[in-house]
mmCIF file of C-alpha atoms in Angstrom:
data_model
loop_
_atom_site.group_PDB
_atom_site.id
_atom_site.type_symbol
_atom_site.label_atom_id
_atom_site.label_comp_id
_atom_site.label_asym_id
_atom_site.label_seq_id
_atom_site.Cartn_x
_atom_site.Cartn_y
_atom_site.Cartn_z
ATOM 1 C CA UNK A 270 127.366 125.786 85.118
ATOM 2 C CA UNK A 271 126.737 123.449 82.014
ATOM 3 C CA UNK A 272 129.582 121.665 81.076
ATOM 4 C CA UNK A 273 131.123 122.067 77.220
ATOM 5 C CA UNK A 274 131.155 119.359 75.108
ATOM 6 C CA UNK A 275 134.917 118.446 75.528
ATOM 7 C CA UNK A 276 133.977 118.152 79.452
ATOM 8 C CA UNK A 277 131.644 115.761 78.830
ATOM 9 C CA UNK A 278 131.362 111.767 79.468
ATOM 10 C CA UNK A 279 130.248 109.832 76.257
ATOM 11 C CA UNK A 280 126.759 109.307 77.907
ATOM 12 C CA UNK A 281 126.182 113.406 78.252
ATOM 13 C CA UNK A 282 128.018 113.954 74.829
ATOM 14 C CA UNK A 283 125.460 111.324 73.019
ATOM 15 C CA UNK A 284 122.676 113.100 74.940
ATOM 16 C CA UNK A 285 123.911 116.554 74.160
ATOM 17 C CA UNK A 286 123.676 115.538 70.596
ATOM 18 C CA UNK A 287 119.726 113.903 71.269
ATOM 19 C CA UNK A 288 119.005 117.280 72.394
ATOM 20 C CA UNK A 289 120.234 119.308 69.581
ATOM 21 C CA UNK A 290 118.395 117.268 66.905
ATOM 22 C CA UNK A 291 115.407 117.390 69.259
ATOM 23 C CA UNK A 292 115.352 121.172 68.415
ATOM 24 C CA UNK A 293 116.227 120.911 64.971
ATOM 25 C CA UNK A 294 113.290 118.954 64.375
ATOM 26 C CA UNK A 295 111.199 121.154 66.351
ATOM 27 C CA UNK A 296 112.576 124.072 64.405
ATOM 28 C CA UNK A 297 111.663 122.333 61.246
ATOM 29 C CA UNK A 298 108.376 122.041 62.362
ATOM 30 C CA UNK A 299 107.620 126.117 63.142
ATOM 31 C CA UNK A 300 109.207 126.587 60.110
ATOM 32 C CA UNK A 301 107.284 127.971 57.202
ATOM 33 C CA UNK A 302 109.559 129.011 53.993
ATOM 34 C CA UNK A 303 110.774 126.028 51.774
ATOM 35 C CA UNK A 304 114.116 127.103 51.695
ATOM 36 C CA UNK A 305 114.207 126.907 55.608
ATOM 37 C CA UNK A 306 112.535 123.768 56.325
ATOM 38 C CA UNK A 307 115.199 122.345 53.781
ATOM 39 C CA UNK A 308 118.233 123.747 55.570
ATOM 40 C CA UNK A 309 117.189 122.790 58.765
ATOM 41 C CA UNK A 310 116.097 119.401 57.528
ATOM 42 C CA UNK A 311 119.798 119.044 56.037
ATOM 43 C CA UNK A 312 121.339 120.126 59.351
ATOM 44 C CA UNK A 313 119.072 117.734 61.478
ATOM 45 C CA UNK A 314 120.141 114.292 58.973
ATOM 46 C CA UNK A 315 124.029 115.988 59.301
ATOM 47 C CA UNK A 316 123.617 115.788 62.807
ATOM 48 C CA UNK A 317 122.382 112.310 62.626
ATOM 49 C CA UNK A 318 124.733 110.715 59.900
ATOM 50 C CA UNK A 319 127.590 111.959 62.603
ATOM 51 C CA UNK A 320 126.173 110.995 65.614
ATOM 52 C CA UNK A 321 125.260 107.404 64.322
ATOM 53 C CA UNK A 322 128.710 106.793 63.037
ATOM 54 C CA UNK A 323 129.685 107.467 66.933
ATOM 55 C CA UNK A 324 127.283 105.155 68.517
ATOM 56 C CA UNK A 325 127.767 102.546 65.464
ATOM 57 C CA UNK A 326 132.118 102.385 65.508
ATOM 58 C CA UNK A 327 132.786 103.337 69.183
ATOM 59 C CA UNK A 328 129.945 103.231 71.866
ATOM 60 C CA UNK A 329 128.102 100.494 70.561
ATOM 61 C CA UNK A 330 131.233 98.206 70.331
ATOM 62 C CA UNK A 331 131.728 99.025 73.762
ATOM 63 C CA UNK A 332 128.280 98.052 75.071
ATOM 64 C CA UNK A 333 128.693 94.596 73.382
ATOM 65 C CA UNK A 334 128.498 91.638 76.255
ATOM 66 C CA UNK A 335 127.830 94.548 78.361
ATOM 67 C CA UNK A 336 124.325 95.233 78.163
ATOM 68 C CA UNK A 337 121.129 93.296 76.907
ATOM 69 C CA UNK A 338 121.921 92.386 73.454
ATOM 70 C CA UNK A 339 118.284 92.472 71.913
ATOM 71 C CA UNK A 340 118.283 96.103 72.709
ATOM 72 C CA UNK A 341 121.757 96.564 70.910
ATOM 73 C CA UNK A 342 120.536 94.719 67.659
ATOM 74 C CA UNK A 343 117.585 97.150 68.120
ATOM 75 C CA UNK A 344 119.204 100.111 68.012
ATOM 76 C CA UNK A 345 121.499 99.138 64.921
ATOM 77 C CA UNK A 346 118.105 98.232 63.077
ATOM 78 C CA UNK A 347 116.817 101.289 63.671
ATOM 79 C CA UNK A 348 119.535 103.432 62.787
ATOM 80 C CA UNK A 349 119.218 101.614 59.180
ATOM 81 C CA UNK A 350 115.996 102.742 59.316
ATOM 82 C CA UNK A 351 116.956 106.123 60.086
ATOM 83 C CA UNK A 352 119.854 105.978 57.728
ATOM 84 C CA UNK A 353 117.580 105.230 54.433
ATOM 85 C CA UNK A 354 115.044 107.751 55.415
ATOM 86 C CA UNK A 355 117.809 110.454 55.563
ATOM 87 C CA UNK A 356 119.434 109.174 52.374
ATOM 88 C CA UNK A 357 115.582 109.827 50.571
ATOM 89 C CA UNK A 358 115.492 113.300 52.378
ATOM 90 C CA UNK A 359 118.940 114.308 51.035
ATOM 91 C CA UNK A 360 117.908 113.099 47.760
ATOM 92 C CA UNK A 361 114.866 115.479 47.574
ATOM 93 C CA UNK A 362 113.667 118.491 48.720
ATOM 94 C CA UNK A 363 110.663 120.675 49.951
ATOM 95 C CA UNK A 364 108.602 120.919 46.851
ATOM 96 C CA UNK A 365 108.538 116.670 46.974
ATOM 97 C CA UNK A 366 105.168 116.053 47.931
ATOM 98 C CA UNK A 367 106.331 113.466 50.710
ATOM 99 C CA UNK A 368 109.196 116.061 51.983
ATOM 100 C CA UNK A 369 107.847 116.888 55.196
ATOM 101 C CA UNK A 370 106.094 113.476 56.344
ATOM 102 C CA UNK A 371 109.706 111.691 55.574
ATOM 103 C CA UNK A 372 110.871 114.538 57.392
ATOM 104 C CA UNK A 373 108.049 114.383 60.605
ATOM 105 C CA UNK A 374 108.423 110.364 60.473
ATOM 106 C CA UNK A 375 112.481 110.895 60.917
ATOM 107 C CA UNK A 376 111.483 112.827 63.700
ATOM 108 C CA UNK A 377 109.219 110.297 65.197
ATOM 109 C CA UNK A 378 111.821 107.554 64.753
ATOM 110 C CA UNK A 379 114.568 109.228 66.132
ATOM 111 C CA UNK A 380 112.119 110.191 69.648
ATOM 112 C CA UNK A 381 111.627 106.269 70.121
ATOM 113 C CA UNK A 382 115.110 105.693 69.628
ATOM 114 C CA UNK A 383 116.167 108.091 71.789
ATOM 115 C CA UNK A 384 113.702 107.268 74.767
ATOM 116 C CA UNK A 385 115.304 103.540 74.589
ATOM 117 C CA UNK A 386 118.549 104.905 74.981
ATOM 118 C CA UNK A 387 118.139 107.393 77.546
ATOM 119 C CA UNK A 388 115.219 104.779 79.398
ATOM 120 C CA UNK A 389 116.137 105.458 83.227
ATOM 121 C CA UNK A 390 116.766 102.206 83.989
ATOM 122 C CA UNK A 391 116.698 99.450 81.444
ATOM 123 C CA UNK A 392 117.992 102.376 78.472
ATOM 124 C CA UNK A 393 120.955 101.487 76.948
ATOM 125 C CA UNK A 394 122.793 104.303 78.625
ATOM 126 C CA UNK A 395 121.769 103.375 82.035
ATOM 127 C CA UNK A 396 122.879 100.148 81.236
ATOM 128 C CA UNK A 397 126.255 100.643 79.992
ATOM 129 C CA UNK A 398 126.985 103.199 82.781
ATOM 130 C CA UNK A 399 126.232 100.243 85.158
ATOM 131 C CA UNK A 400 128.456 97.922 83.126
ATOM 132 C CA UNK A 401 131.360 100.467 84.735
ATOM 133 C CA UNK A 402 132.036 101.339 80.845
ATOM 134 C CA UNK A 403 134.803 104.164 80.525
ATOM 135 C CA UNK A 404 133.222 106.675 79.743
ATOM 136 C CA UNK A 405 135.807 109.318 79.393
ATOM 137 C CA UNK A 406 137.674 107.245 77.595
ATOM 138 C CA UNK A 407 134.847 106.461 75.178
ATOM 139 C CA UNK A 408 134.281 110.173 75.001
ATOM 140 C CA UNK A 409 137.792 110.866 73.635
ATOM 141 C CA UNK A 410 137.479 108.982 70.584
ATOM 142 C CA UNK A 411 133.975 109.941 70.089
ATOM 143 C CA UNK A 412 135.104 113.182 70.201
ATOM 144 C CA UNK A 413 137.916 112.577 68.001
ATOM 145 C CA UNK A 414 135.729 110.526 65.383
ATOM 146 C CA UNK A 415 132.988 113.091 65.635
ATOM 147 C CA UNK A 416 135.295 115.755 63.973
ATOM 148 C CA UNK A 417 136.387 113.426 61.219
ATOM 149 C CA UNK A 418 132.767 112.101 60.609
ATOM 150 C CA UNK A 419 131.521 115.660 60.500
ATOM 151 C CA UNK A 420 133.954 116.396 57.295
ATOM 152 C CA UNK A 421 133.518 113.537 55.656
ATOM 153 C CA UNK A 422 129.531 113.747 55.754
ATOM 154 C CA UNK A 423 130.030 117.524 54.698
ATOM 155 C CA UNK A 424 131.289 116.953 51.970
ATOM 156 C CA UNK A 425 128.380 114.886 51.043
ATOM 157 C CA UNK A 426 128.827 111.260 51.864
ATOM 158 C CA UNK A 427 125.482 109.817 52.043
ATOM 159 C CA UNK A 428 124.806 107.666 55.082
ATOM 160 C CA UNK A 429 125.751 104.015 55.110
ATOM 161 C CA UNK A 430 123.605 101.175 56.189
ATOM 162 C CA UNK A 431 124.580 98.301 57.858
ATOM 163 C CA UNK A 432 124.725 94.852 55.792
ATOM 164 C CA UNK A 433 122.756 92.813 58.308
ATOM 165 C CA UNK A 434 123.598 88.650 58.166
ATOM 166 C CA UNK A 435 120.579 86.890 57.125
ATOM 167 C CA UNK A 436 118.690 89.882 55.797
ATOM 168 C CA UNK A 437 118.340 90.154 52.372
ATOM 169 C CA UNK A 438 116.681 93.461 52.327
ATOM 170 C CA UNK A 439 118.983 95.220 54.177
ATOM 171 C CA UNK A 440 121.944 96.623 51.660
ATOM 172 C CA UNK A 441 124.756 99.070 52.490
ATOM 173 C CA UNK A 442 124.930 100.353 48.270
ATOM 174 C CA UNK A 443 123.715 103.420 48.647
ATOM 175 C CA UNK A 444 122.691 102.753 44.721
ATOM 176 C CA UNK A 445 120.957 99.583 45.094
ATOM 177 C CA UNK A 446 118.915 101.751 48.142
ATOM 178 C CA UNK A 447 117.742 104.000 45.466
ATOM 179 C CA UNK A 448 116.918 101.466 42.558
ATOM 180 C CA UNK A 449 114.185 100.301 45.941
ATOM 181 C CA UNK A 450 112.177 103.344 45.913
#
């Protein structure tokens, strides 16, 4: 029997959650009507807003010193990545003539990502599961944080990017994103 996702440890809850955009996206991509493709391409950068904010204030923290730290700086880079591509998403819609690429390239990003993660083992997971991480523990407040990150991003907080030290390009205004485009 599969366990619920207040049984699980923080590895099989941020896996749960890989899985669940994974279908999103391939939903998105059977999907033929406009107003479709833009609900389930607003449901799959939901999903990811939340889930980031997870990784980002509790399991990455935790993985710090424990695991190889290129791979960490990695995965924060590409979750800004992620993060502006979702912000220009949210900010248009179906009849943009770039909708679905952004849309298929978010998809594309997010499958690398998550193959590093979930890598067997040299992924991030495997990795922090050998550093004897608590992983019930971390699943607590991820749980906890997921629930307040879901209403927050609800009620329409656009994602936040990380200010990154010694990168000029990289800006957490979500304003001076959009004066970019």
């Amino acid at each position: 029997m599969a366990q619920s996702y207040e049984e699980m440890d923080a590895i099989a809850m941020l896996k749960a959650d890989h899985r669940k955009v994974e279908e999103i996206f391939e939903q998105f991509e059977k999907a033929r009507s406009r107003d479709r493709k833009q609900a389930l391409a607003e449901q799959a950068c939901l999903e990811l807003k939340v889930h980031t904010v997870i990784e980002e204030e509790i399991f990455y923290p935790a993985c710090e010193g424990q695991i190889e730290e290129d791979l960490l700086k990695e995965a924060y880079v590409e979750h800004d990545s992620a993060k502006l591509l979702i912000n220009e998403i949210e900010a248009g819609g179906p009849e943009d003539d770039f909708y679905d690429a952004k849309v298929k390239v978010l998809s594309e990003m997010i499958e690398h990502h998550v193959k590093e993660e979930e890598q067997r083992s040299e992924g991030m997971f495997s990795q922090a599961r050998a550093a004897g991480l608590d992983m019930d523990k971390l699943a607590d407040d991820m749980r906890a944080r997921k629930r307040t990150a879901m209403e927050e991003f609800q009620a329409g907080k656009p994602a936040q990017t990380l200010t990154l030290e010694g990168d000029p390009g990289v800006t957490s205004a979500p304003e001076e994103q959009a004066s970019r485009r």
